[in-house]
CSV table of C-alpha atoms in Angstrom, one decimal:
chain,number,residue,atom,x,y,z
A,200,UNK,CA,131.9,107.9,-40.7
A,201,UNK,CA,131.8,110.9,-43.0
A,202,UNK,CA,135.2,112.1,-41.7
A,203,UNK,CA,137.0,109.0,-43.1
A,204,UNK,CA,136.9,110.0,-46.8
A,205,UNK,CA,138.1,113.4,-45.8
A,206,UNK,CA,141.1,112.0,-44.0
A,207,UNK,CA,142.0,109.8,-46.9
A,208,UNK,CA,141.8,112.8,-49.3
A,209,UNK,CA,144.0,114.8,-46.9
A,210,UNK,CA,146.6,112.1,-46.5
A,211,UNK,CA,146.7,111.6,-50.3
A,212,UNK,CA,147.2,115.3,-50.7
A,213,UNK,CA,150.1,115.3,-48.2
A,214,UNK,CA,151.6,112.2,-49.9
A,215,UNK,CA,151.4,114.0,-53.3
A,216,UNK,CA,153.0,117.1,-51.8
A,217,UNK,CA,155.8,115.1,-50.2
A,218,UNK,CA,156.4,113.3,-53.6
A,219,UNK,CA,156.6,116.7,-55.4
A,220,UNK,CA,159.0,118.1,-52.8
A,221,UNK,CA,161.2,115.0,-53.0
A,222,UNK,CA,161.2,115.2,-56.8
A,223,UNK,CA,162.2,118.8,-56.5
A,224,UNK,CA,165.1,118.0,-54.1
A,225,UNK,CA,166.3,115.3,-56.4
A,226,UNK,CA,166.2,117.7,-59.4
A,227,UNK,CA,168.2,120.3,-57.4
A,228,UNK,CA,170.8,117.7,-56.3
A,229,UNK,CA,171.2,116.3,-59.8
A,230,UNK,CA,171.4,119.8,-61.2
A,231,UNK,CA,174.2,120.8,-58.7
A,232,UNK,CA,176.1,117.6,-59.6
A,233,UNK,CA,175.7,118.2,-63.4
A,234,UNK,CA,176.7,121.9,-63.1
A,235,UNK,CA,179.8,120.9,-61.0
A,236,UNK,CA,180.8,118.2,-63.5
A,237,UNK,CA,180.3,120.7,-66.4
A,238,UNK,CA,182.5,123.3,-64.6
A,239,UNK,CA,185.3,120.7,-64.1
A,240,UNK,CA,184.9,119.5,-67.7
A,241,UNK,CA,185.3,123.1,-68.9
A,242,UNK,CA,188.6,123.2,-67.0
A,243,UNK,CA,187.6,126.0,-64.7
A,244,UNK,CA,186.7,124.6,-61.2
A,245,UNK,CA,186.2,128.2,-60.0
A,246,UNK,CA,182.8,128.2,-61.8
A,247,UNK,CA,181.6,125.6,-59.3
A,248,UNK,CA,182.9,127.6,-56.3
A,249,UNK,CA,180.8,130.4,-54.9
A,250,UNK,CA,183.8,132.7,-54.5
A,251,UNK,CA,187.6,132.5,-54.2
A,252,UNK,CA,187.3,131.4,-50.6
A,253,UNK,CA,185.0,128.4,-51.2
A,254,UNK,CA,186.0,124.8,-52.1
A,255,UNK,CA,183.9,123.6,-55.1
A,256,UNK,CA,182.2,120.2,-55.2
A,257,UNK,CA,184.8,117.6,-56.1
A,258,UNK,CA,184.2,115.7,-59.4
A,259,UNK,CA,184.0,112.4,-57.5
A,260,UNK,CA,181.4,113.9,-55.1
A,261,UNK,CA,179.4,115.2,-58.1
A,262,UNK,CA,179.5,111.7,-59.8
A,263,UNK,CA,178.2,110.0,-56.7
A,264,UNK,CA,175.6,112.7,-56.1
A,265,UNK,CA,174.3,112.3,-59.6
A,266,UNK,CA,174.3,108.5,-59.4
A,267,UNK,CA,172.3,108.6,-56.2
A,268,UNK,CA,169.9,111.2,-57.6
A,269,UNK,CA,169.2,109.1,-60.7
A,270,UNK,CA,168.8,105.9,-58.6
A,271,UNK,CA,166.3,107.6,-56.2
A,272,UNK,CA,164.4,109.2,-59.1
A,273,UNK,CA,164.1,105.8,-60.8
A,274,UNK,CA,163.0,104.3,-57.4
A,275,UNK,CA,160.4,107.0,-56.9
A,276,UNK,CA,159.0,106.7,-60.4
A,277,UNK,CA,159.3,103.0,-61.1
A,278,UNK,CA,160.3,101.4,-57.8
A,279,UNK,CA,158.6,98.1,-58.5
A,280,UNK,CA,160.4,97.5,-61.8
A,281,UNK,CA,163.5,95.3,-61.8
A,282,UNK,CA,165.6,97.8,-63.7
A,283,UNK,CA,165.0,100.4,-61.0
A,284,UNK,CA,165.8,98.0,-58.2
A,285,UNK,CA,169.0,96.7,-59.9
A,286,UNK,CA,170.2,100.3,-60.7
A,287,UNK,CA,169.5,101.3,-57.1
A,288,UNK,CA,171.5,98.4,-55.7
A,289,UNK,CA,174.3,99.0,-58.1
A,290,UNK,CA,174.3,102.7,-57.3
A,291,UNK,CA,174.4,102.0,-53.5
A,292,UNK,CA,177.2,99.4,-54.0
A,293,UNK,CA,179.3,101.8,-56.1
A,294,UNK,CA,178.7,104.7,-53.7
A,295,UNK,CA,179.6,102.6,-50.7
A,296,UNK,CA,182.8,101.2,-52.3
A,297,UNK,CA,184.0,104.7,-53.3
A,298,UNK,CA,183.2,106.1,-49.9
A,299,UNK,CA,185.0,103.4,-48.1
A,300,UNK,CA,188.0,103.8,-50.5
A,301,UNK,CA,188.1,107.6,-49.8
A,302,UNK,CA,187.9,107.1,-46.0
A,303,UNK,CA,190.6,104.4,-46.0
A,304,UNK,CA,192.9,106.5,-48.3
A,305,UNK,CA,192.5,109.5,-46.0
A,306,UNK,CA,193.2,107.5,-42.9
A,307,UNK,CA,196.3,105.9,-44.5
A,308,UNK,CA,197.5,109.2,-46.0
A,309,UNK,CA,197.3,108.0,-49.6
A,310,UNK,CA,196.3,110.0,-52.7
A,311,UNK,CA,193.5,108.7,-54.8
A,312,UNK,CA,194.6,108.2,-58.5
A,313,UNK,CA,190.9,108.3,-59.5
A,314,UNK,CA,190.3,111.7,-57.9
A,315,UNK,CA,193.6,113.0,-59.3
A,316,UNK,CA,192.5,111.9,-62.8
A,317,UNK,CA,189.1,113.4,-62.4
A,318,UNK,CA,190.2,116.7,-61.0
A,319,UNK,CA,193.7,117.1,-62.6
A,320,UNK,CA,194.3,120.2,-60.4
A,321,UNK,CA,196.8,120.3,-57.5
A,322,UNK,CA,195.3,123.6,-56.2
A,323,UNK,CA,194.2,124.3,-52.6
A,324,UNK,CA,191.7,126.8,-51.1
A,325,UNK,CA,192.5,127.8,-47.6
A,326,UNK,CA,194.8,124.7,-47.3
A,327,UNK,CA,192.0,122.3,-48.5
A,328,UNK,CA,192.8,120.4,-51.6
A,329,UNK,CA,190.5,121.2,-54.5
A,330,UNK,CA,189.0,118.3,-56.4
A,331,UNK,CA,189.3,115.8,-53.6
A,332,UNK,CA,186.3,114.3,-51.7
A,333,UNK,CA,186.3,115.1,-48.0
A,334,UNK,CA,186.4,112.1,-45.6
A,335,UNK,CA,183.3,113.6,-44.0
A,336,UNK,CA,181.5,113.7,-47.3
A,337,UNK,CA,182.6,110.1,-47.9
A,338,UNK,CA,181.1,109.2,-44.5
A,339,UNK,CA,177.8,110.8,-45.5
A,340,UNK,CA,177.8,109.0,-48.8
A,341,UNK,CA,178.5,105.7,-47.0
A,342,UNK,CA,175.5,106.3,-44.7
A,343,UNK,CA,173.3,107.3,-47.8
A,344,UNK,CA,174.4,104.1,-49.6
A,345,UNK,CA,173.6,102.0,-46.6
A,346,UNK,CA,170.2,103.6,-46.3
A,347,UNK,CA,169.3,102.5,-49.8
């Protein structure tokens, strides 16, 4: 019976380590989103690209990434509070709606006025439009929203 308290202490230690790791990942994701939005706001999307051959994070992608990072941080810190739950539901709904819109627009061959307004750049890198969310990224965001 003396091993039971040791197991509890070990599992608490692992739970704490996982919580710190997830907090760090949320911080990195939010930081990437904020940096990308800052680069677009500065008018130089190349700041968000690693080099001339890399497509930067689209502004719409950065907005959704930041929204989900904030929602998950609120859930992690104050998950039982109604504000955190409501914000999480709203973030998931907004993310799902934008993701579905991007997927439908790509399938229909339409341009997104919202993304044109956010990016304001008709540039391409290696034939890939800059400032537009990829349909694959939209699919990942849809899955993430459904998982919340």
